[in-house]
XYZ file of N, CA, C and O in Angstrom:
268
model
N -20.979 -30.597 161.814
C -21.839 -29.687 161.080
C -23.276 -30.203 161.142
O -23.545 -31.377 160.986
N -24.193 -29.287 161.336
C -25.591 -29.651 161.458
C -26.237 -29.762 160.077
O -26.011 -28.945 159.194
N -27.053 -30.796 159.904
C -27.790 -30.938 158.651
C -29.280 -30.669 158.866
O -30.104 -31.023 158.033
N -29.615 -30.028 159.968
C -30.995 -29.677 160.268
C -31.414 -28.501 159.394
O -30.682 -27.531 159.243
N -32.607 -28.602 158.814
C -33.134 -27.505 158.008
C -34.426 -26.985 158.621
O -35.114 -27.700 159.344
N -34.729 -25.730 158.324
C -35.969 -25.096 158.771
C -36.560 -24.345 157.580
O -35.826 -23.907 156.696
N -37.896 -24.171 157.557
C -38.506 -23.507 156.415
C -38.562 -21.993 156.549
O -38.688 -21.455 157.648
N -38.508 -21.339 155.417
C -38.807 -19.911 155.359
C -40.312 -19.775 155.598
O -41.106 -20.520 155.011
N -40.718 -18.861 156.463
C -42.137 -18.685 156.757
C -42.919 -18.091 155.594
O -44.144 -18.147 155.582
N -42.226 -17.536 154.613
C -42.894 -16.923 153.458
C -43.044 -17.924 152.306
O -44.151 -18.195 151.868
N -41.931 -18.473 151.825
C -41.977 -19.339 150.638
C -41.977 -20.831 150.958
O -42.281 -21.646 150.097
N -41.580 -21.190 152.179
C -41.568 -22.593 152.576
C -40.307 -23.356 152.198
O -40.170 -24.528 152.535
N -39.381 -22.723 151.508
C -38.131 -23.385 151.129
C -37.343 -23.756 152.380
O -37.238 -22.971 153.309
N -36.806 -24.962 152.402
C -36.000 -25.440 153.526
C -34.556 -24.967 153.356
O -33.964 -25.134 152.288
N -34.024 -24.365 154.408
C -32.629 -23.930 154.432
C -31.975 -24.461 155.698
O -32.662 -24.722 156.690
N -30.648 -24.586 155.709
C -29.953 -25.003 156.924
C -30.229 -24.032 158.078
O -30.462 -22.839 157.851
N -30.192 -24.547 159.288
C -30.373 -23.694 160.461
C -29.343 -22.573 160.439
O -29.650 -21.426 160.746
N -28.124 -22.905 160.060
C -27.059 -21.893 159.969
C -27.140 -21.227 158.593
O -26.467 -21.619 157.664
N -28.001 -20.249 158.498
C -28.276 -19.543 157.255
C -28.462 -18.077 157.581
O -28.711 -17.713 158.724
N -28.372 -17.217 156.611
C -28.674 -15.814 156.837
C -30.181 -15.632 156.695
O -30.731 -15.769 155.611
N -30.835 -15.382 157.810
C -32.282 -15.192 157.862
C -32.596 -13.738 158.161
O -31.774 -13.017 158.711
N -33.798 -13.325 157.830
C -34.347 -12.056 158.295
C -35.407 -12.438 159.312
O -36.385 -13.113 158.978
N -35.187 -12.042 160.567
C -36.035 -12.471 161.676
C -36.632 -11.256 162.373
O -35.922 -10.301 162.694
N -37.939 -11.316 162.614
C -38.622 -10.214 163.294
C -38.165 -10.129 164.740
O -38.108 -11.141 165.449
N -37.857 -8.911 165.180
C -37.400 -8.710 166.553
C -38.544 -8.742 167.565
O -38.295 -8.708 168.766
N -39.784 -8.850 167.107
C -40.921 -8.944 168.039
C -41.576 -10.332 168.039
O -41.743 -10.924 169.090
N -41.925 -10.833 166.857
C -42.706 -12.081 166.810
C -41.922 -13.300 166.347
O -42.412 -14.422 166.412
N -40.698 -13.108 165.837
C -39.882 -14.238 165.405
C -40.157 -14.718 163.987
O -39.603 -15.726 163.563
N -40.995 -14.009 163.228
C -41.255 -14.356 161.829
C -39.913 -14.425 161.104
O -39.091 -13.537 161.214
N -39.673 -15.529 160.373
C -38.361 -15.787 159.768
C -38.516 -15.968 158.259
O -39.288 -16.816 157.818
N -37.764 -15.164 157.496
C -37.800 -15.316 156.049
C -36.379 -15.349 155.480
O -35.441 -14.859 156.077
N -36.267 -15.937 154.283
C -34.978 -16.008 153.584
C -34.745 -14.714 152.819
O -35.668 -13.916 152.612
N -33.526 -14.507 152.366
C -33.205 -13.257 151.664
C -33.997 -13.055 150.367
O -34.365 -11.915 150.071
N -34.297 -14.089 149.564
C -35.114 -13.838 148.370
C -36.526 -13.317 148.692
O -37.140 -12.638 147.872
N -37.020 -13.593 149.887
C -38.377 -13.181 150.256
C -38.455 -11.781 150.866
O -39.549 -11.261 151.065
N -37.323 -11.145 151.158
C -37.350 -9.833 151.815
C -38.110 -8.806 150.959
O -38.786 -7.928 151.499
N -38.071 -8.938 149.662
C -38.758 -7.981 148.794
C -40.202 -8.370 148.491
O -40.950 -7.572 147.939
N -40.628 -9.577 148.870
C -41.964 -10.012 148.476
C -42.873 -10.497 149.601
O -44.030 -10.814 149.346
N -42.397 -10.542 150.845
C -43.278 -11.022 151.912
C -44.426 -10.042 152.107
O -44.276 -8.838 151.974
N -45.597 -10.576 152.394
C -46.784 -9.735 152.555
C -47.656 -10.288 153.669
O -47.671 -11.479 153.922
N -48.368 -9.407 154.317
C -49.281 -9.803 155.362
C -50.100 -8.613 155.814
O -50.061 -7.534 155.210
N -50.811 -8.796 156.888
C -51.721 -7.771 157.406
C -51.023 -6.441 157.697
O -51.584 -5.376 157.478
N -49.792 -6.478 158.169
C -49.115 -5.261 158.619
C -48.098 -4.699 157.634
O -47.501 -3.659 157.876
N -47.867 -5.377 156.519
C -46.973 -4.879 155.475
C -47.322 -5.603 154.187
O -47.220 -6.821 154.114
N -47.710 -4.876 153.178
C -48.102 -5.502 151.917
C -47.111 -5.253 150.783
O -47.388 -5.608 149.647
N -45.961 -4.653 151.091
C -45.004 -4.296 150.040
C -43.612 -4.897 150.213
O -42.715 -4.591 149.439
N -43.368 -5.745 151.193
C -42.038 -6.293 151.429
C -41.160 -5.310 152.183
O -41.635 -4.307 152.706
N -39.880 -5.613 152.283
C -38.959 -4.748 153.011
C -38.742 -5.223 154.436
O -39.050 -6.361 154.783
N -38.218 -4.352 155.281
C -37.824 -4.782 156.625
C -38.905 -4.630 157.685
O -38.712 -5.077 158.811
N -40.043 -4.025 157.371
C -41.155 -3.984 158.319
C -41.794 -5.362 158.331
O -42.109 -5.925 157.280
N -42.002 -5.936 159.513
C -42.621 -7.258 159.611
C -44.041 -7.221 159.053
O -44.794 -6.287 159.314
N -44.390 -8.224 158.293
C -45.723 -8.301 157.708
C -46.702 -9.044 158.616
O -47.892 -9.079 158.336
N -46.204 -9.602 159.717
C -47.045 -10.431 160.571
C -47.399 -9.806 161.917
O -48.311 -10.275 162.594
N -46.679 -8.770 162.332
C -47.006 -8.116 163.603
C -46.917 -6.603 163.450
O -46.272 -6.098 162.535
N -47.549 -5.897 164.327
C -47.709 -4.457 164.180
C -46.432 -3.646 164.388
O -46.231 -2.624 163.748
N -45.525 -4.110 165.237
C -44.381 -3.260 165.555
C -43.015 -3.879 165.265
O -41.999 -3.294 165.595
N -42.973 -5.020 164.628
C -41.705 -5.707 164.413
C -40.910 -5.226 163.210
O -41.449 -4.699 162.243
N -39.602 -5.419 163.292
C -38.672 -5.121 162.207
C -37.864 -6.379 161.911
O -37.384 -7.045 162.828
N -37.727 -6.700 160.638
C -36.933 -7.862 160.236
C -35.464 -7.472 160.228
O -35.060 -6.514 159.583
N -34.676 -8.218 160.977
C -33.244 -7.939 161.095
C -32.459 -9.152 160.582
O -32.819 -10.289 160.843
N -31.379 -8.866 159.882
C -30.536 -9.929 159.357
C -29.838 -10.647 160.506
O -29.315 -10.019 161.429
N -29.869 -11.957 160.431
C -29.214 -12.756 161.466
C -28.469 -13.892 160.787
O -29.077 -14.758 160.172
N -27.168 -13.914 160.904
C -26.363 -14.967 160.325
C -25.937 -15.907 161.447
O -24.997 -15.634 162.165
N -26.644 -17.025 161.583
C -26.394 -17.968 162.673
C -24.999 -18.554 162.638
O -24.460 -18.945 163.661
N -24.406 -18.639 161.453
C -23.068 -19.215 161.342
C -22.012 -18.380 162.036
O -20.975 -18.873 162.420
N -22.279 -17.077 162.190
C -21.301 -16.195 162.812
C -21.608 -15.895 164.273
O -20.923 -15.098 164.885
N -22.641 -16.495 164.826
C -23.006 -16.249 166.230
C -22.328 -17.198 167.166
O -22.003 -18.267 166.869
């Protein structure tokens, strides 16, 4: 089992690599599930599945443990 952790790009909390992340399909912006409702940036100021960091990306759930 891996003990490597990576940070959420929104809140900075460290989570295991094998975690359920929301990852942008264009730029790779990665956030944890608590941040899906609060991430903000130039391209999205209200949270949700539209990426806040790039113009055309969508945040998709990715569970690394099941891949």
